[in-house]
CSV table of C-alpha atoms and ligand atoms in Angstrom, one decimal:
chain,number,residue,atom,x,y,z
A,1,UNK,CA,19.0,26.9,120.2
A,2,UNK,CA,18.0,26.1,124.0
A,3,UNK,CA,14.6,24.6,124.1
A,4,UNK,CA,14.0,25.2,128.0
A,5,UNK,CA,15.6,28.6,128.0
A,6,UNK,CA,13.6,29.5,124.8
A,7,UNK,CA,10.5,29.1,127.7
A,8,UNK,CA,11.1,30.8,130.4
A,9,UNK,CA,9.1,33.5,131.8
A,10,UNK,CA,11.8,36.3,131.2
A,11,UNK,CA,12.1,35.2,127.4
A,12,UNK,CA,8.4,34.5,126.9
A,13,UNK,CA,7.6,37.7,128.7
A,14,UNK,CA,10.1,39.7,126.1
A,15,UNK,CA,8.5,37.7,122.6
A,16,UNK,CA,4.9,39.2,124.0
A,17,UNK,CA,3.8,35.5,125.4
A,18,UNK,CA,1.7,36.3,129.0
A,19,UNK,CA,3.1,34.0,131.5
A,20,UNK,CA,0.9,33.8,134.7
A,21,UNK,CA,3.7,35.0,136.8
A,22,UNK,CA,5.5,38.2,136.5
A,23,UNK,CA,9.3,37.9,135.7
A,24,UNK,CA,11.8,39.6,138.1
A,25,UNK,CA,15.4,40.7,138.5
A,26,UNK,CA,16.8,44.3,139.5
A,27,UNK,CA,19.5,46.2,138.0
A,28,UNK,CA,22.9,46.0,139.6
A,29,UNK,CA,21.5,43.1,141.4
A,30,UNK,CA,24.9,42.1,142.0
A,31,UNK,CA,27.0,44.7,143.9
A,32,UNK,CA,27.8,45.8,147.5
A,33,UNK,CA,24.9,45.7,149.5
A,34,UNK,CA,25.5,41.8,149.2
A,35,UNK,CA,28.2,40.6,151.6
A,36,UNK,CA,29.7,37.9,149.3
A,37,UNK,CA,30.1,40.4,146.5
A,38,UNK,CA,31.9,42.7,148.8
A,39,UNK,CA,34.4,39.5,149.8
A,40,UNK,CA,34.9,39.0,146.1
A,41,UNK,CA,35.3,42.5,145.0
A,42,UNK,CA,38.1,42.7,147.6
A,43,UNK,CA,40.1,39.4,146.6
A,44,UNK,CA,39.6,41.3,143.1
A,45,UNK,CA,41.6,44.1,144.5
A,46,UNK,CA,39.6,46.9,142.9
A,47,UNK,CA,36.3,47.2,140.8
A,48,UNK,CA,37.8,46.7,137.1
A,49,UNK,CA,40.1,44.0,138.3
A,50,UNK,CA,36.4,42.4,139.2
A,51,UNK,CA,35.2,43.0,135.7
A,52,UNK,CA,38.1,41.7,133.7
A,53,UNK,CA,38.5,38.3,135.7
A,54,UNK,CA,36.0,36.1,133.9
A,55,UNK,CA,35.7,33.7,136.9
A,56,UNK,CA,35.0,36.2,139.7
A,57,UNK,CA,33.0,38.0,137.4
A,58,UNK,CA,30.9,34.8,136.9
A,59,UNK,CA,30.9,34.2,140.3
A,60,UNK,CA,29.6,37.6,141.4
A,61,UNK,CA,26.8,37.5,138.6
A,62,UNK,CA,25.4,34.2,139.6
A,63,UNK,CA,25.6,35.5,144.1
A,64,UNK,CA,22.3,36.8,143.3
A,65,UNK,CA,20.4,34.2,142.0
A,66,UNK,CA,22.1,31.8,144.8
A,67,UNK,CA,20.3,33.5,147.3
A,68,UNK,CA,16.7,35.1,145.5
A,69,UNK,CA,14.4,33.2,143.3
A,70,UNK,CA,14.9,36.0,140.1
A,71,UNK,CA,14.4,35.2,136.6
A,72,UNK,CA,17.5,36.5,135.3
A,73,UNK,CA,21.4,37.1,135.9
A,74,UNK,CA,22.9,39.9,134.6
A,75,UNK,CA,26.6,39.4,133.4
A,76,UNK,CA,28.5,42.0,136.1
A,77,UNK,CA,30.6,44.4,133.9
A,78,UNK,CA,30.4,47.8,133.4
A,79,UNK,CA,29.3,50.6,130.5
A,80,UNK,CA,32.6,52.1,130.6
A,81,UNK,CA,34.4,49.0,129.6
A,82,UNK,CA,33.9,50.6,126.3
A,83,UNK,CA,35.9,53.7,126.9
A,84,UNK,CA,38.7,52.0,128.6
A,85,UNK,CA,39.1,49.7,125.5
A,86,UNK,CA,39.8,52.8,123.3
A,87,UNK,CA,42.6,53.7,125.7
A,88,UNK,CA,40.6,56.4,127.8
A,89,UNK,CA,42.4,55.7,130.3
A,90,UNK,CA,39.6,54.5,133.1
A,91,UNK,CA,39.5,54.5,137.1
A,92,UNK,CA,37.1,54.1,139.7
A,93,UNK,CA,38.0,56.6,142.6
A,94,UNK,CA,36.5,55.1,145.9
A,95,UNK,CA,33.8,57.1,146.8
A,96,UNK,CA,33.3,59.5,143.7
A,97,UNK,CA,33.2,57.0,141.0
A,98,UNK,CA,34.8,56.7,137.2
A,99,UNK,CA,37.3,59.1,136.0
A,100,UNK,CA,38.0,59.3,132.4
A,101,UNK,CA,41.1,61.0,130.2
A,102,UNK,CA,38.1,63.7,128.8
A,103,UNK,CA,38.3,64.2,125.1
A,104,UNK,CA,39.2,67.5,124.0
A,105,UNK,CA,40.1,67.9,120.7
A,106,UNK,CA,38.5,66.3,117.3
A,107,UNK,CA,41.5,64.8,116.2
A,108,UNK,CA,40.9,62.3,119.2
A,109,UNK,CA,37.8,61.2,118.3
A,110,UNK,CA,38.9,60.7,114.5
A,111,UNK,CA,41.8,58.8,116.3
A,112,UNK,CA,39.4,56.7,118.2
A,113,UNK,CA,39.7,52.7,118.2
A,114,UNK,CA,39.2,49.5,120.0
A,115,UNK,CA,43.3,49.0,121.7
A,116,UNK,CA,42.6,45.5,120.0
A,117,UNK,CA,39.8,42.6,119.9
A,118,UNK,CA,41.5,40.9,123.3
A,119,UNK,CA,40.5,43.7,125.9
A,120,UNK,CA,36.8,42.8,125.8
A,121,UNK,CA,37.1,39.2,125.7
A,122,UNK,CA,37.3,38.6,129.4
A,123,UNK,CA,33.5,39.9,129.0
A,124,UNK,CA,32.6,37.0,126.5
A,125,UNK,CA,34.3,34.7,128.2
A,126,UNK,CA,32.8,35.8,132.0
A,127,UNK,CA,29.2,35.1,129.9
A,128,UNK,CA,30.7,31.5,128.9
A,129,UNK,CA,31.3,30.3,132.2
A,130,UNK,CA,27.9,31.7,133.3
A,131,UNK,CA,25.9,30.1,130.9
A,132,UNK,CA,27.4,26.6,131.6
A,133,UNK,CA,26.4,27.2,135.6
A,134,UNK,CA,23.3,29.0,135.1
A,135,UNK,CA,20.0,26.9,135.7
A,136,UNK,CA,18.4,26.6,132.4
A,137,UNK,CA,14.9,27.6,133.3
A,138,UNK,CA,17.2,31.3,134.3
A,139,UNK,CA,17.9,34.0,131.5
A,140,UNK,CA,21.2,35.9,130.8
A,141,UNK,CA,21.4,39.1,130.0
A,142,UNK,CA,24.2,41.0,127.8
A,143,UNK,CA,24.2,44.5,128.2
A,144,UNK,CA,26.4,47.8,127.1
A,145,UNK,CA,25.5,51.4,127.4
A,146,UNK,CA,23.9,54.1,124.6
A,147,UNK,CA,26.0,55.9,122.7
A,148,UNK,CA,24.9,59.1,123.9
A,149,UNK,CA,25.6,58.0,128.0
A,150,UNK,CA,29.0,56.7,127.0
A,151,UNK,CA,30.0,59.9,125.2
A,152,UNK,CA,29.1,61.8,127.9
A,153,UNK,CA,31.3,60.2,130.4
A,154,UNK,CA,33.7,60.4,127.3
A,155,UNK,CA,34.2,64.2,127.4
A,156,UNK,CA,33.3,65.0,130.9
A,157,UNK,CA,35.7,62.8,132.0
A,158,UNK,CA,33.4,61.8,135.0
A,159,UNK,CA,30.3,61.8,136.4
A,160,UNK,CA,27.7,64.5,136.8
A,161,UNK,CA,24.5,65.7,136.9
A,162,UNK,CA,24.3,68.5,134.0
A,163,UNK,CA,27.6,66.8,131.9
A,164,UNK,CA,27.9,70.6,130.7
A,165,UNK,CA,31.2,70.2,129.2
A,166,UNK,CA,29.9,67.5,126.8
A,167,UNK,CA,26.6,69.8,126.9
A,168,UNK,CA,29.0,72.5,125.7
A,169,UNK,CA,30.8,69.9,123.3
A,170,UNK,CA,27.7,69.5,121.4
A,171,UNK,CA,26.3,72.8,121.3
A,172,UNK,CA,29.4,74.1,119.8
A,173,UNK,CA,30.6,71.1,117.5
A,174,UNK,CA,27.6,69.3,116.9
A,175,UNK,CA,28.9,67.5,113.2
A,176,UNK,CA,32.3,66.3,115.6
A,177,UNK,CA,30.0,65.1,118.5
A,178,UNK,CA,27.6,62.8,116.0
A,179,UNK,CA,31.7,61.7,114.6
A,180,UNK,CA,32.0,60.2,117.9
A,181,UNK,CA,28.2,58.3,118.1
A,182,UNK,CA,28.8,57.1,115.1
A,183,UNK,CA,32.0,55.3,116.0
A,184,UNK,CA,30.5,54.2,119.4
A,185,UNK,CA,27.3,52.9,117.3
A,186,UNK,CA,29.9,50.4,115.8
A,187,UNK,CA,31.7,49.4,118.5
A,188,UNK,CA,28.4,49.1,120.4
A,189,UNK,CA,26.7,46.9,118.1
A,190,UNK,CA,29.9,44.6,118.2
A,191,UNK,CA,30.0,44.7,121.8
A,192,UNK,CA,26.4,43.4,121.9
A,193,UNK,CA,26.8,40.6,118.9
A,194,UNK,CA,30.0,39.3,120.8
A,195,UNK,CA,27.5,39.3,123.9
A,196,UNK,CA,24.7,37.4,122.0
A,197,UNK,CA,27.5,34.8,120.5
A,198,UNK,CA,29.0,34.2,124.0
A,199,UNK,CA,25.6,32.9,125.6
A,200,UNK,CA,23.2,36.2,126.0
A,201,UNK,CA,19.9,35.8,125.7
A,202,UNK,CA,18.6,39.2,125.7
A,203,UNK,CA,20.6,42.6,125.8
A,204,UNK,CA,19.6,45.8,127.5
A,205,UNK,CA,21.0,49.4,126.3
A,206,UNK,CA,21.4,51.5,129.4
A,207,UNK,CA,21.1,54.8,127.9
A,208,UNK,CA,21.0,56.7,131.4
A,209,UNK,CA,21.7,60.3,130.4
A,210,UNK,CA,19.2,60.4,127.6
A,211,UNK,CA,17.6,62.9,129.6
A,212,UNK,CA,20.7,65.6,129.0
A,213,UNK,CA,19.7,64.7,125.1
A,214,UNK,CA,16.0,65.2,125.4
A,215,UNK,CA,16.1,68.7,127.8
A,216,UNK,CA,18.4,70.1,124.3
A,217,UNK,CA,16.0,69.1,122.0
A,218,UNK,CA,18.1,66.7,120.9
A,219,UNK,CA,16.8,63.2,121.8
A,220,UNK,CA,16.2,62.1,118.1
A,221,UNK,CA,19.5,63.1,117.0
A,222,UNK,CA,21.6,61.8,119.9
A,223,UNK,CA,19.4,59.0,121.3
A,224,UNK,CA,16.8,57.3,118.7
A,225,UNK,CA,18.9,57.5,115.9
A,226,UNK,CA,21.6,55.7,117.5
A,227,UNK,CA,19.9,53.5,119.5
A,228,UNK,CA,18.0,52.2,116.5
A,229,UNK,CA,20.8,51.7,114.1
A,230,UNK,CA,22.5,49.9,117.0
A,231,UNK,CA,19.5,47.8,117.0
A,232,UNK,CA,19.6,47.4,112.8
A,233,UNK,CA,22.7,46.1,113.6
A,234,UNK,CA,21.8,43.2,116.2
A,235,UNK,CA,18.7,42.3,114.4
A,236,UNK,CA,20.1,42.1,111.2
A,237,UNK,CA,22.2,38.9,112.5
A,238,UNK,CA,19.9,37.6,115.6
A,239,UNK,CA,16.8,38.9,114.5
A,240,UNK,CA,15.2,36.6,117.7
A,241,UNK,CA,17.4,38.0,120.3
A,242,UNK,CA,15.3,40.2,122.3
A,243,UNK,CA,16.0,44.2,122.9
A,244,UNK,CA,15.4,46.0,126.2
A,245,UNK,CA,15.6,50.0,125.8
A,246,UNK,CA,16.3,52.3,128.9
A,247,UNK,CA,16.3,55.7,127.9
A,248,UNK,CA,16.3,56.7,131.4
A,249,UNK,CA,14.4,59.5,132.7
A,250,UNK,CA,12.9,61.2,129.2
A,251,UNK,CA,9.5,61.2,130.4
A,252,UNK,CA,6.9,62.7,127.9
A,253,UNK,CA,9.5,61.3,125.7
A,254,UNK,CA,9.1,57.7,126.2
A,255,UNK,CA,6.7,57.3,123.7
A,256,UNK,CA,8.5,58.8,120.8
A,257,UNK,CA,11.5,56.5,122.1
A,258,UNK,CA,9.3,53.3,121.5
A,259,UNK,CA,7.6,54.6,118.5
A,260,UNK,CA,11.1,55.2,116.8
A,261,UNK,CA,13.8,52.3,117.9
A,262,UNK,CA,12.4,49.0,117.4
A,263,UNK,CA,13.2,47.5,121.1
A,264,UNK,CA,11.4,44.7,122.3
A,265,UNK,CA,11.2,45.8,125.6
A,266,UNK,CA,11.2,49.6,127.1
A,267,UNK,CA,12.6,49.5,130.9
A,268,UNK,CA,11.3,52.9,132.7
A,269,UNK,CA,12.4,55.2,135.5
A,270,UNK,CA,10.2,55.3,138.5
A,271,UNK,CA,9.4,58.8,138.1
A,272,UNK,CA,6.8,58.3,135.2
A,273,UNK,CA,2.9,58.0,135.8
A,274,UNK,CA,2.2,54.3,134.3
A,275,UNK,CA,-1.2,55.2,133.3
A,276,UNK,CA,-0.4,58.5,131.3
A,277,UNK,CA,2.4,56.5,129.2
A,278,UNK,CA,0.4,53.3,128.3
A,279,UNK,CA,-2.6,55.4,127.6
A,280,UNK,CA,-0.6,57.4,125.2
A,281,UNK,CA,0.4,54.2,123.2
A,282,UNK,CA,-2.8,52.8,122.8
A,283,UNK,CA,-4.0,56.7,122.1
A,284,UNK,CA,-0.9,56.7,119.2
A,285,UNK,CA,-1.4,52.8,118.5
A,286,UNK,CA,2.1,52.3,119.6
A,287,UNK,CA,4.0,48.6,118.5
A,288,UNK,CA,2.6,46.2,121.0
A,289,UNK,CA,5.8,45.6,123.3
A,290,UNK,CA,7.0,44.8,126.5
A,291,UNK,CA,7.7,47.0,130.1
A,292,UNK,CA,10.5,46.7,132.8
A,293,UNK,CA,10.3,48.3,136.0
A,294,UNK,CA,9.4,50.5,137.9
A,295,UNK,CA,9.9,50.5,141.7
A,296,UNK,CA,11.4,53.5,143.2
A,297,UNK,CA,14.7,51.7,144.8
A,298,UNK,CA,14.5,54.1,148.0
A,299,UNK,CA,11.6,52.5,148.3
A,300,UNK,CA,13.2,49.4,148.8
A,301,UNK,CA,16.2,51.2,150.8
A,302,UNK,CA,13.6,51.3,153.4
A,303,UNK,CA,11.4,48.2,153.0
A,304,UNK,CA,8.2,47.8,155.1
A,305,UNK,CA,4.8,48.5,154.3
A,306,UNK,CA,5.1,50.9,152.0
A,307,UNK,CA,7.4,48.2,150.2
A,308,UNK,CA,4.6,45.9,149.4
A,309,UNK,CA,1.8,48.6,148.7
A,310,UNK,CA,4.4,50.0,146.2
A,311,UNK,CA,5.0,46.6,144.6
A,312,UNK,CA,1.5,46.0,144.2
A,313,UNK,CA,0.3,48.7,143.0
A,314,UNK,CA,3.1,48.6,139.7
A,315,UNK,CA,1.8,45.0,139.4
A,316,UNK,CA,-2.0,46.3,139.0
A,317,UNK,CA,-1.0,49.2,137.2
A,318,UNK,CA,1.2,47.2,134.2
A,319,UNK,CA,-1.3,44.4,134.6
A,320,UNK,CA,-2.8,44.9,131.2
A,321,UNK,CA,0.8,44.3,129.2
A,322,UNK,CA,3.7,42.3,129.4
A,323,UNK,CA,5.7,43.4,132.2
A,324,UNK,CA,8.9,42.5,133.8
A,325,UNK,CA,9.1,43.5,137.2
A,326,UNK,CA,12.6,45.6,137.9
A,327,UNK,CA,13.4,48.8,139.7
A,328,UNK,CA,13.8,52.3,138.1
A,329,UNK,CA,16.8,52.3,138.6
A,330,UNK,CA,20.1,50.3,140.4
A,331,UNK,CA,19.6,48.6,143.9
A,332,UNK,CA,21.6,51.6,146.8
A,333,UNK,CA,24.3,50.3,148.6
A,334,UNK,CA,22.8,50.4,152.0
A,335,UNK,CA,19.5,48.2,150.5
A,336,UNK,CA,19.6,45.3,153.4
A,337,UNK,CA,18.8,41.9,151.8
A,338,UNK,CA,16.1,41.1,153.8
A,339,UNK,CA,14.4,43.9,151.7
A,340,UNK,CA,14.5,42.3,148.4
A,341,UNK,CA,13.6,39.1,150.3
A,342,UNK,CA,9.9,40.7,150.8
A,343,UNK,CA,10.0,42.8,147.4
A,344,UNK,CA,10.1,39.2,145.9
A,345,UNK,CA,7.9,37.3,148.7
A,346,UNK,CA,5.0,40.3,147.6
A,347,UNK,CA,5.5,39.9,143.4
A,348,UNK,CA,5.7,36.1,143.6
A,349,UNK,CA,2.6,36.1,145.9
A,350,UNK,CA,0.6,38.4,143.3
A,351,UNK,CA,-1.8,37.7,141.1
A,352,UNK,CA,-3.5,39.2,138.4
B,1,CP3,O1,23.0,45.7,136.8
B,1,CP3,C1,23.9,44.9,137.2
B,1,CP3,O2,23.9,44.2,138.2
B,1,CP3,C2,25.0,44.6,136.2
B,1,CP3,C3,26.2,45.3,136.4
B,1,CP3,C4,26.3,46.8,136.1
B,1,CP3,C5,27.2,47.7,136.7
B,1,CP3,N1,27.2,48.9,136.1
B,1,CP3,C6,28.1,47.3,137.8
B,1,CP3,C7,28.7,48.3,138.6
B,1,CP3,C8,25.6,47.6,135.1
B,1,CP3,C9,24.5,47.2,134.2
B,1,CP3,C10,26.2,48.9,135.1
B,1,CP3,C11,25.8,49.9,134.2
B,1,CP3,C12,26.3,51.3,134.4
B,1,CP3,N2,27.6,51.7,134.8
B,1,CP3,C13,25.6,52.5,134.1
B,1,CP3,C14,24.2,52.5,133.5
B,1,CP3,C15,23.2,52.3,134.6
B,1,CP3,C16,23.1,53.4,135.6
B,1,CP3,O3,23.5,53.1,136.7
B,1,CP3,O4,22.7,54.5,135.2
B,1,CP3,C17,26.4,53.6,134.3
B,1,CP3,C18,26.1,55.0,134.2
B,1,CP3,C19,27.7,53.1,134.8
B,1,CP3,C20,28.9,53.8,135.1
B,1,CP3,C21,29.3,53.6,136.5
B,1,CP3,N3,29.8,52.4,137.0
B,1,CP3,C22,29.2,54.5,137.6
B,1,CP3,C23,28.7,55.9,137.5
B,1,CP3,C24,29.7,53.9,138.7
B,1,CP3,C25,30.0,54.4,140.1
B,1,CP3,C26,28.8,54.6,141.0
B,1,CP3,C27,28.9,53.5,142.1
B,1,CP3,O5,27.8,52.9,142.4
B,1,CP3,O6,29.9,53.4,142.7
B,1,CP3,C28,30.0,52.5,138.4
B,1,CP3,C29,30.6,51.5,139.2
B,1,CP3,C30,29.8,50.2,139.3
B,1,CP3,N4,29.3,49.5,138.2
B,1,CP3,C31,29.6,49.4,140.4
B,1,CP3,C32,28.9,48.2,140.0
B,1,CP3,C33,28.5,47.1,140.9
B,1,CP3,C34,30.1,49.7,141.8
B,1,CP3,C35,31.6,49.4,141.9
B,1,CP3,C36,32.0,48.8,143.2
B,1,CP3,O7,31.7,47.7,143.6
B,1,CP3,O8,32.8,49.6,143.9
């Protein structure tokens, strides 16, 4: 085990160890609203080429912490990479995002399998060569999605805000839909072990539909029970290896989320009042864990003033627990760098 990455902030933070400084990075810190990614992405050719070459994928994951003093690199890959290993045929259409063979029939999902255990290994390996660059007082994160979000985007076949065809899917064939969590469960858990061997030192589950679960009634079903047993599985081996949850958007439902899956760490959306959730855990004696987040990143699409009063006032508010600072959700496109510049200029300057 790493001694000096055993103490950094990001890992301390995560174990429930206050560090006088808060710990930063933001999701899809790498991506195009940095110029350097954007030269890389198009030597790549297109957006999965990026992902499945291990040494521009390294590259692109450590551009971030080249030019802002974060705490952590996240390894640049995507959720989907799961789907396109089980032959679902994945795309990224400029401008409208991933396209997906949809699943249709339940034979398919009884069908469904990893092509073999090579397609994923440019992931592992894109985490090797991180690790060996990666200064050691930094953290790497693994990360893969829930198995709810990734079915979605398995049956819709894309993108959307209501996913009523896999809305549909599960109202009418609830015992085939659970099938397919289950199988995604596995190949979820493996995903994140592989992660953990190759050099992770915390994962994160991105469960960012959650919220199509909960407004069914169905976010115990769909989205605590597999999260959890996804978790059985990682602590069972690495029982040290911290667990970020981010069951995005559930609101009142947070709490049952963090009562019920045994994450380290629960990573919020920026549309929940801080107050009203941490006073509900101490109200239900929640487990004493960790929070990530929560800055609005509009807000930080348009910097300024508002910026800093915004960044401040999550500090105060997450001032009584361990908190890692990140946004609610990933950095916009348009975001200009000199932006994150002052977002990390205001946390660094804080204190408690
Ligand atoms: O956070 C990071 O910096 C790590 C990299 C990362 C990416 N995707 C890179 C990416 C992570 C953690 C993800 C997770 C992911 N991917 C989620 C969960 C988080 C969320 O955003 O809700 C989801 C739902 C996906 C699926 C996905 N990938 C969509 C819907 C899109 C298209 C939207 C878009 O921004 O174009 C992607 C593409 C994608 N994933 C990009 C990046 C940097 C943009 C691709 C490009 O450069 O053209």
């Amino acid at each position: 085990m790493n001694k000096i990455n055993k103490s950094s902030d990001f890992i301390k933070t995560l174990n429930g160890i206050n560090t006088s400084d808060t710990p930063i990075w933001l999701m899809r810190q790498a991506g195009r609203y940095l110029p350097e990614y954007r030269k890389i992405r198009k030597e790549a050719g297109s957006f999965l080429n990026l992902c499945m070459n291990p040494k521009l994928s390294a590259e692109v994951t450590l551009q971030p912490l080249e030019r802002f003093d974060l705490d952590a690199a996240i390894i640049f890959s995507d959720i989907l990479t799961i789907p396109m290993a089980c032959n679902r045929d994945l795309k990224f259409i400029e401008n409208e995002g991933p396209s997906l063979k949809p699943i249709e029939k339940e034979s398919e999902i009884f069908d469904l399998q990893l092509k073999n255990n090579s397609v994923l290994e440019p992931v592992y390996e894109c985490l090797n060569i991180v690790k060996s660059q990666l200064n050691p007082d930094k953290s790497l994160i693994g990360f893969a999605g829930g198995p709810f979000t990734i079915a979605a985007y398995m049956i819709e076949g894309r993108g959307s805000n209501d996913f009523s065809k896999c809305v549909s899917f599960f109202n009418n064939y609830e015992k085939t839909f659970l099938k397919l969590l289950k199988k995604l469960e596995i190949f979820i858990s493996n995903h994140l072990i592989k992660q953990i061997e190759a050099g992770a030192e915390a994962v994160q589950i991105f469960e960012s539909h959650a919220r199509i679960a909960a407004q069914k009634n169905k976010f115990r079903e769909f989205c605590i029970e597999p999260n959890n047993n996804i978790i059985k599985n990682i602590k069972k081996k690495y029982p040290h290896i911290p667990i970020i949850g981010f069951p995005r958007n559930v609101d009142a439902l947070y709490p049952d989320y963090v009562k019920n899956v045994n994450i380290d760490c629960l990573s919020v959306d920026q549309n929940i009042n801080i107050k009203k959730l941490l006073d509900n855990l101490i109200i239900n004696k929640g487990r004493n864990i960790c929070f990530q987040g929560n800055l609005d990143p509009e807000i930080l699409l348009h910097g300024g003033n508002n910026l800093i009063n915004s960044t401040k006032n999550i500090l105060e508010k997450f001032s009584s627990v361990n908190h890692i600072f990140n946004l609610g959700h990933g950095v916009i496109k348009e975001t200009p760098v000199k932006n994150i510049d002052l977002l990390i200029k205001t946390i660094r300057e804080w204190k408690k």
